[in-house]
Tab-separated table of C-alpha atoms and ligand atoms in Angstrom:
chain	number	residue	atom	x	y	z
A	676	MET	CA	-5.921	-33.946	19.716
A	677	GLY	CA	-2.938	-34.634	21.977
A	678	ILE	CA	0.665	-34.929	20.905
A	679	ASN	CA	1.521	-38.554	20.116
A	680	GLY	CA	3.914	-40.625	18.040
A	681	GLU	CA	2.270	-39.490	14.809
A	682	THR	CA	2.521	-35.749	15.458
A	683	LYS	CA	4.233	-33.807	12.668
A	684	MET	CA	6.265	-30.694	13.395
A	685	VAL	CA	6.620	-27.273	11.803
A	686	GLY	CA	8.636	-24.399	13.256
A	687	ILE	CA	9.516	-20.786	12.714
A	688	LEU	CA	13.234	-19.979	12.499
A	689	GLY	CA	14.024	-16.478	13.717
A	690	HIS	CA	16.215	-14.200	15.839
A	691	PRO	CA	14.474	-12.776	17.786
A	692	VAL	CA	11.407	-14.972	17.715
A	693	THR	CA	9.707	-14.189	21.017
A	694	HIS	CA	7.406	-11.571	19.404
A	695	THR	CA	5.977	-13.965	16.834
A	696	LEU	CA	2.222	-14.462	16.550
A	697	SER	CA	2.608	-17.280	14.019
A	698	PRO	CA	2.477	-20.231	16.464
A	699	ARG	CA	-0.861	-19.031	17.852
A	700	MET	CA	-2.312	-18.484	14.372
A	701	GLN	CA	-0.952	-21.635	12.738
A	702	ASN	CA	-1.758	-23.984	15.629
A	703	ALA	CA	-5.347	-22.675	15.667
A	704	ALA	CA	-5.613	-23.493	11.963
A	705	PHE	CA	-4.168	-27.003	12.324
A	706	LYS	CA	-6.558	-27.704	15.192
A	707	ALA	CA	-9.581	-26.507	13.224
A	708	MET	CA	-8.458	-28.591	10.248
A	709	GLY	CA	-8.191	-31.700	12.467
A	710	LEU	CA	-4.511	-32.148	11.578
A	711	ASN	CA	-1.996	-33.689	13.970
A	712	ILE	CA	0.618	-30.985	13.371
A	713	ARG	CA	2.268	-28.624	15.885
A	714	TYR	CA	3.967	-25.304	15.144
A	715	VAL	CA	6.763	-24.110	17.449
A	716	PRO	CA	9.020	-21.031	17.715
A	717	LEU	CA	12.694	-21.873	17.138
A	718	HIS	CA	15.250	-19.303	18.238
A	719	ILE	CA	18.160	-19.648	15.812
A	720	LEU	CA	21.276	-17.465	16.001
A	721	PRO	CA	22.639	-16.548	12.544
A	722	GLU	CA	25.731	-18.742	12.995
A	723	ASN	CA	23.493	-21.725	13.752
A	724	LEU	CA	21.275	-21.426	10.670
A	725	PRO	CA	23.040	-24.199	8.674
A	726	ALA	CA	22.668	-26.594	11.625
A	727	ALA	CA	19.020	-25.624	12.055
A	728	VAL	CA	18.284	-26.298	8.383
A	729	ALA	CA	20.038	-29.659	8.662
A	730	GLY	CA	17.861	-30.281	11.728
A	731	ILE	CA	14.678	-29.843	9.688
A	732	ARG	CA	15.860	-32.731	7.530
A	733	ALA	CA	17.172	-34.813	10.432
A	734	MET	CA	14.035	-34.415	12.547
A	735	GLU	CA	11.741	-34.831	9.547
A	736	PHE	CA	9.871	-31.598	10.135
A	737	LEU	CA	7.097	-31.026	7.566
A	738	GLY	CA	8.739	-27.694	6.941
A	739	ALA	CA	9.264	-24.294	8.521
A	740	ASN	CA	8.638	-20.617	8.298
A	741	VAL	CA	11.650	-18.326	8.211
A	742	THR	CA	11.751	-14.819	9.630
A	743	ILE	CA	14.172	-12.032	10.557
A	744	PRO	CA	17.109	-12.145	9.871
A	745	HIS	CA	17.282	-15.443	8.004
A	746	LYS	CA	15.039	-14.962	4.946
A	747	VAL	CA	17.883	-14.110	2.574
A	748	PRO	CA	20.781	-16.233	3.932
A	749	VAL	CA	18.625	-19.376	4.112
A	750	CYS	CA	18.312	-19.443	0.298
A	751	SER	CA	21.784	-20.898	-0.230
A	752	LEU	CA	21.162	-23.677	2.313
A	753	LEU	CA	18.166	-25.234	0.542
A	754	ASP	CA	18.028	-27.859	-2.214
A	755	ARG	CA	15.873	-25.818	-4.559
A	756	LEU	CA	13.896	-22.585	-4.761
A	757	ASP	CA	10.553	-22.129	-6.462
A	758	VAL	CA	10.004	-19.068	-8.663
A	759	SER	CA	8.480	-16.951	-5.866
A	760	ALA	CA	11.633	-17.423	-3.788
A	761	SER	CA	14.169	-17.014	-6.580
A	762	ARG	CA	12.518	-13.821	-7.835
A	763	ALA	CA	12.545	-12.345	-4.341
A	764	GLY	CA	15.917	-13.791	-3.367
A	765	ALA	CA	14.240	-14.578	-0.049
A	766	VAL	CA	12.472	-17.536	1.540
A	767	ASN	CA	9.803	-17.431	4.245
A	768	THR	CA	8.573	-21.014	3.849
A	769	ILE	CA	10.514	-24.277	3.662
A	770	VAL	CA	8.759	-27.447	2.502
A	771	ASN	CA	10.403	-30.769	3.321
A	772	ARG	CA	9.734	-33.171	0.451
A	773	GLU	CA	11.132	-36.434	1.819
A	774	GLY	CA	14.429	-34.861	2.776
A	775	LEU	CA	14.610	-32.433	-0.131
A	776	LEU	CA	14.180	-28.909	1.187
A	777	GLU	CA	12.287	-26.550	-1.111
A	778	GLY	CA	12.252	-22.777	-0.516
A	779	HIS	CA	9.109	-20.783	-1.226
A	780	ASN	CA	8.048	-17.227	-0.615
A	781	THR	CA	4.479	-16.587	0.457
A	782	ASP	CA	5.154	-13.056	1.782
A	783	GLY	CA	4.691	-11.457	-1.623
A	784	ALA	CA	1.474	-13.282	-2.483
A	785	GLY	CA	0.223	-12.721	1.079
A	786	PHE	CA	0.873	-9.009	0.759
A	787	ILE	CA	-0.984	-8.798	-2.569
A	788	ARG	CA	-3.976	-10.708	-1.179
A	789	ALA	CA	-4.107	-8.446	1.888
A	790	LEU	CA	-3.802	-5.344	-0.303
A	791	ARG	CA	-6.688	-6.454	-2.521
A	792	GLU	CA	-8.849	-6.908	0.584
A	793	THR	CA	-7.983	-3.399	1.771
A	794	ALA	CA	-7.967	-1.187	-1.294
A	795	ASP	CA	-9.138	-1.066	-4.869
A	796	ILE	CA	-5.799	-0.289	-6.458
A	797	ASP	CA	-4.824	-0.578	-10.103
A	798	LEU	CA	-1.294	-1.946	-9.722
A	799	PRO	CA	-0.189	-1.461	-13.351
A	800	ALA	CA	-0.792	2.266	-12.812
A	801	ALA	CA	0.554	2.527	-9.264
A	802	ALA	CA	3.928	4.085	-8.462
A	803	VAL	CA	5.286	2.485	-5.292
A	804	VAL	CA	7.584	3.690	-2.506
A	805	ILE	CA	9.019	0.953	-0.357
A	806	LEU	CA	11.001	1.486	2.835
A	807	GLY	CA	13.524	-1.271	3.395
A	808	ALA	CA	15.472	-3.724	1.290
A	809	GLY	CA	15.540	-6.808	3.520
A	810	GLY	CA	13.769	-10.098	3.046
A	811	ALA	CA	10.254	-8.732	3.438
A	812	ALA	CA	10.900	-5.765	1.137
A	813	ARG	CA	12.334	-8.043	-1.551
A	814	SER	CA	9.317	-10.339	-1.454
A	815	ILE	CA	6.813	-7.510	-1.642
A	816	ALA	CA	8.726	-5.652	-4.355
A	817	ALA	CA	8.989	-8.773	-6.536
A	818	ALA	CA	5.273	-9.517	-6.116
A	819	LEU	CA	4.337	-5.933	-7.048
A	820	ALA	CA	6.619	-6.081	-10.093
A	821	GLU	CA	4.960	-9.315	-11.136
A	822	LYS	CA	1.552	-7.626	-10.881
A	823	GLY	CA	2.740	-4.903	-13.234
A	824	ALA	CA	3.694	-1.978	-10.988
A	825	PRO	CA	5.551	0.403	-13.336
A	826	ARG	CA	7.813	2.279	-10.899
A	827	LEU	CA	9.301	1.373	-7.581
A	828	ALA	CA	11.366	3.612	-5.317
A	829	ILE	CA	13.455	1.898	-2.651
A	830	ILE	CA	14.465	3.845	0.443
A	831	ASN	CA	16.915	2.042	2.691
A	832	ARG	CA	19.406	2.967	5.378
A	833	THR	CA	22.089	0.788	3.771
A	834	ARG	CA	22.518	1.817	0.134
A	835	GLN	CA	24.185	-1.427	-0.965
A	836	ARG	CA	21.169	-3.526	0.007
A	837	ALA	CA	18.935	-1.231	-2.053
A	838	GLU	CA	21.339	-1.615	-5.018
A	839	ASP	CA	21.226	-5.396	-4.606
A	840	LEU	CA	17.423	-5.344	-4.620
A	841	LYS	CA	17.355	-3.142	-7.718
A	842	ALA	CA	19.659	-5.576	-9.546
A	843	LEU	CA	17.527	-8.514	-8.492
A	844	LEU	CA	14.299	-6.856	-9.644
A	845	ASN	CA	15.714	-5.732	-12.972
A	846	ARG	CA	17.075	-9.222	-13.646
A	847	ASP	CA	13.521	-10.598	-13.843
A	848	PHE	CA	11.661	-7.358	-14.661
A	849	PRO	CA	13.926	-5.336	-16.980
A	850	ALA	CA	11.209	-2.782	-17.789
A	851	LEU	CA	10.566	-1.915	-14.133
A	852	ASP	CA	11.783	1.590	-13.283
A	853	VAL	CA	13.642	1.244	-9.967
A	854	ILE	CA	14.793	4.365	-8.116
A	855	ILE	CA	17.018	4.380	-5.021
A	856	ARG	CA	16.894	7.127	-2.405
A	857	MET	CA	18.488	7.480	1.004
A	858	PRO	CA	16.305	8.197	4.067
A	859	ASP	CA	17.989	11.589	4.684
A	860	GLU	CA	17.187	12.917	1.190
A	861	ASP	CA	14.159	15.085	0.505
A	862	LEU	CA	11.527	12.487	-0.338
A	863	GLY	CA	8.551	14.806	-0.608
A	864	ASP	CA	8.154	14.800	-4.402
A	865	LEU	CA	8.603	11.070	-4.551
A	866	LEU	CA	5.863	10.599	-2.007
A	867	SER	CA	3.507	13.002	-3.776
A	868	ALA	CA	3.972	11.142	-7.075
A	869	SER	CA	3.283	7.732	-5.546
A	870	ARG	CA	0.078	5.856	-4.838
A	871	LEU	CA	1.339	3.081	-2.571
A	872	LEU	CA	3.722	3.485	0.373
A	873	ILE	CA	4.987	0.420	2.214
A	874	ASN	CA	7.096	0.226	5.357
A	875	ALA	CA	8.895	-3.101	4.934
A	876	THR	CA	11.626	-2.376	7.468
A	877	SER	CA	11.643	-3.942	10.865
A	878	VAL	CA	11.468	-0.495	12.477
A	879	GLY	CA	8.881	-0.883	15.160
A	880	MET	CA	9.891	-4.365	16.230
A	881	GLU	CA	12.380	-3.176	18.794
A	882	GLY	CA	10.524	-0.048	19.775
A	883	HIS	CA	12.018	2.256	17.093
A	884	LEU	CA	8.610	3.546	16.073
A	885	LYS	CA	9.826	7.128	15.866
A	886	ALA	CA	12.449	6.240	13.245
A	887	VAL	CA	10.100	6.220	10.242
A	888	PRO	CA	11.917	8.723	8.025
A	889	LEU	CA	9.107	10.403	6.136
A	890	ASP	CA	7.360	13.677	5.646
A	891	VAL	CA	3.868	12.379	6.290
A	892	ASP	CA	2.418	15.779	5.377
A	893	ARG	CA	2.738	14.668	1.752
A	894	LEU	CA	0.201	11.887	2.260
A	895	THR	CA	-3.331	12.375	0.972
A	896	LYS	CA	-6.588	10.443	0.794
A	897	ASP	CA	-5.409	8.944	-2.501
A	898	HIS	CA	-2.509	7.115	-0.862
A	899	VAL	CA	-2.571	3.540	0.338
A	900	VAL	CA	-0.117	3.119	3.214
A	901	CYS	CA	0.971	-0.300	4.439
A	902	ASP	CA	3.121	-1.221	7.400
A	903	ILE	CA	4.303	-4.798	7.689
A	904	VAL	CA	5.100	-4.295	11.374
A	905	TYR	CA	2.511	-6.017	13.504
A	906	ALA	CA	3.937	-5.859	17.018
A	907	ALA	CA	1.975	-2.700	17.673
A	908	GLN	CA	-1.428	-2.970	16.002
A	909	GLU	CA	-1.283	0.568	14.692
A	910	THR	CA	2.228	1.921	14.102
A	911	SER	CA	3.015	5.640	14.186
A	912	LEU	CA	3.223	5.603	10.378
A	913	LEU	CA	-0.323	4.277	10.061
A	914	VAL	CA	-1.697	6.670	12.666
A	915	ALA	CA	-0.208	9.610	10.745
A	916	ALA	CA	-1.440	8.287	7.385
A	917	ARG	CA	-4.941	7.750	8.724
A	918	GLU	CA	-5.007	11.346	9.963
A	919	LYS	CA	-4.264	12.454	6.402
A	920	GLY	CA	-7.211	10.428	5.103
A	921	ALA	CA	-5.103	7.716	3.464
A	922	THR	CA	-6.234	4.093	3.286
A	923	VAL	CA	-4.111	2.091	5.736
A	924	MET	CA	-3.181	-1.559	6.046
A	925	GLY	CA	-1.433	-3.059	9.065
A	926	GLY	CA	0.861	-6.052	9.199
A	927	LEU	CA	-1.697	-8.538	10.527
A	928	ALA	CA	-3.460	-8.879	7.155
A	929	MET	CA	-0.242	-9.858	5.398
A	930	LEU	CA	0.740	-12.143	8.268
A	931	LEU	CA	-2.606	-13.920	7.931
A	932	HIS	CA	-2.401	-14.487	4.191
A	933	GLN	CA	1.264	-15.507	4.048
A	934	GLY	CA	0.567	-17.982	6.857
A	935	ALA	CA	-2.444	-19.452	5.070
A	936	ALA	CA	-0.397	-19.888	1.899
A	937	SER	CA	2.352	-21.654	3.903
A	938	ILE	CA	-0.188	-24.083	5.378
A	939	HIS	CA	-1.419	-24.818	1.874
A	940	LEU	CA	2.143	-25.671	0.831
A	941	TRP	CA	2.663	-28.030	3.788
A	942	THR	CA	-0.713	-29.770	3.710
A	943	GLY	CA	-2.284	-29.191	0.283
A	944	GLU	CA	-5.359	-27.812	2.071
A	945	ASP	CA	-6.744	-24.294	2.498
A	946	PRO	CA	-6.944	-23.347	6.192
A	947	PRO	CA	-9.937	-21.486	7.676
A	948	LEU	CA	-9.008	-17.794	7.510
A	949	SER	CA	-11.619	-16.768	10.067
A	950	VAL	CA	-10.136	-19.113	12.690
A	951	MET	CA	-6.679	-17.749	12.019
A	952	ARG	CA	-7.890	-14.154	12.150
A	953	ASN	CA	-9.629	-14.787	15.478
A	954	ALA	CA	-6.456	-16.351	16.868
A	955	LEU	CA	-4.475	-13.241	15.895
A	956	GLU	CA	-7.005	-10.870	17.389
A	957	SER	CA	-7.605	-12.742	20.660
B	2428	ATR	P1	13.149	-8.837	6.985
B	2428	ATR	O1	13.415	-10.229	6.551
B	2428	ATR	O2	11.981	-8.748	7.918
B	2428	ATR	O3	13.034	-7.869	5.865
B	2428	ATR	P2	15.863	-8.027	7.337
B	2428	ATR	O4	16.217	-8.799	6.108
B	2428	ATR	O5	16.770	-8.125	8.522
B	2428	ATR	O6	14.433	-8.441	7.854
B	2428	ATR	O7	15.656	-6.492	6.914
B	2428	ATR	C1	15.299	-5.524	7.830
B	2428	ATR	C2	15.060	-4.201	7.096
B	2428	ATR	O8	14.746	-3.176	8.052
B	2428	ATR	C3	16.270	-3.672	6.330
B	2428	ATR	O9	15.837	-2.929	5.220
B	2428	ATR	C4	16.930	-2.751	7.376
B	2428	ATR	O10	17.746	-1.754	6.838
B	2428	ATR	P3	19.321	-2.047	6.492
B	2428	ATR	O11	19.326	-2.790	5.198
B	2428	ATR	O12	19.906	-0.699	6.408
B	2428	ATR	O13	19.835	-2.864	7.645
B	2428	ATR	C5	15.705	-2.130	7.991
B	2428	ATR	N1	15.946	-1.619	9.338
B	2428	ATR	C6	16.126	-2.329	10.457
B	2428	ATR	N2	16.268	-1.516	11.534
B	2428	ATR	C7	16.181	-0.245	11.068
B	2428	ATR	C8	16.255	1.060	11.673
B	2428	ATR	N3	16.431	1.218	13.001
B	2428	ATR	N4	16.133	2.146	10.881
B	2428	ATR	C9	15.953	2.001	9.534
B	2428	ATR	N5	15.880	0.811	8.902
B	2428	ATR	C10	15.991	-0.305	9.663
């Protein structure tokens, strides 16, 4: 189906955005679904985010995905947030309802779906360690809290962002035990006492693979280790975890499921996961 006067547009707002696999995955889905929709990368500098959001309205885009570093700041530019976005304090999907921009968050649900595919894990009994406190970390942490995770340790380079995430989580989940640690502290005991370890920092994106601040010797076959980074198919964290016998999950699975959930929000239809998976792997 060629582009014509009826073509609807969706974009991904990010900085940088050149690494993104979303256009390939989402366009493959729209094609397979027979929908006249195109998905484009949109490089948006932070200072231009308000103008870009206004542009979604002005150009009558169906909506957009939102990625680094805009997931948190975009919240205040939208007309309303659904519960997934307000709980996470982060938006990865904008839906344009006749000029009214609605913020959603499919990262959390996408992560949970990917996790369920990968491991048989009893979340209400699973202590979690999460690296990072940015938009992706917030979404995943809120989704895990919603599924009943009892304890969550946040490790982040910038302490204030971890404090902000703790406050956000305890606002909606007062019984959740949230611990904050700095990357240079001894994290060994914390790791030993946990079941699920998630790297939700962007370390890896710019070639900082060596920066993962963890004593991987503490990992065992009982751990489930997830890395949201998908630029390199297997990050150094996952390679090390696999060597220890842990169950590992890379970023592509979460990317797939958050993208499918976004398409459902824009179109009301479920996209073909196998087509999307093939597009990511080709
Ligand atoms: P996203 O929306 O993908 O989460 P983000 O909101 O910009 O992106 O957050 C990026 C996360 O990666 C943050 O937790 C950030 O740590 P700070 O809060 O200290 O900035 C983390 N991060 C980015 N680069 C990092 C690095 N080189 N070492 C450690 N953490 C890093």
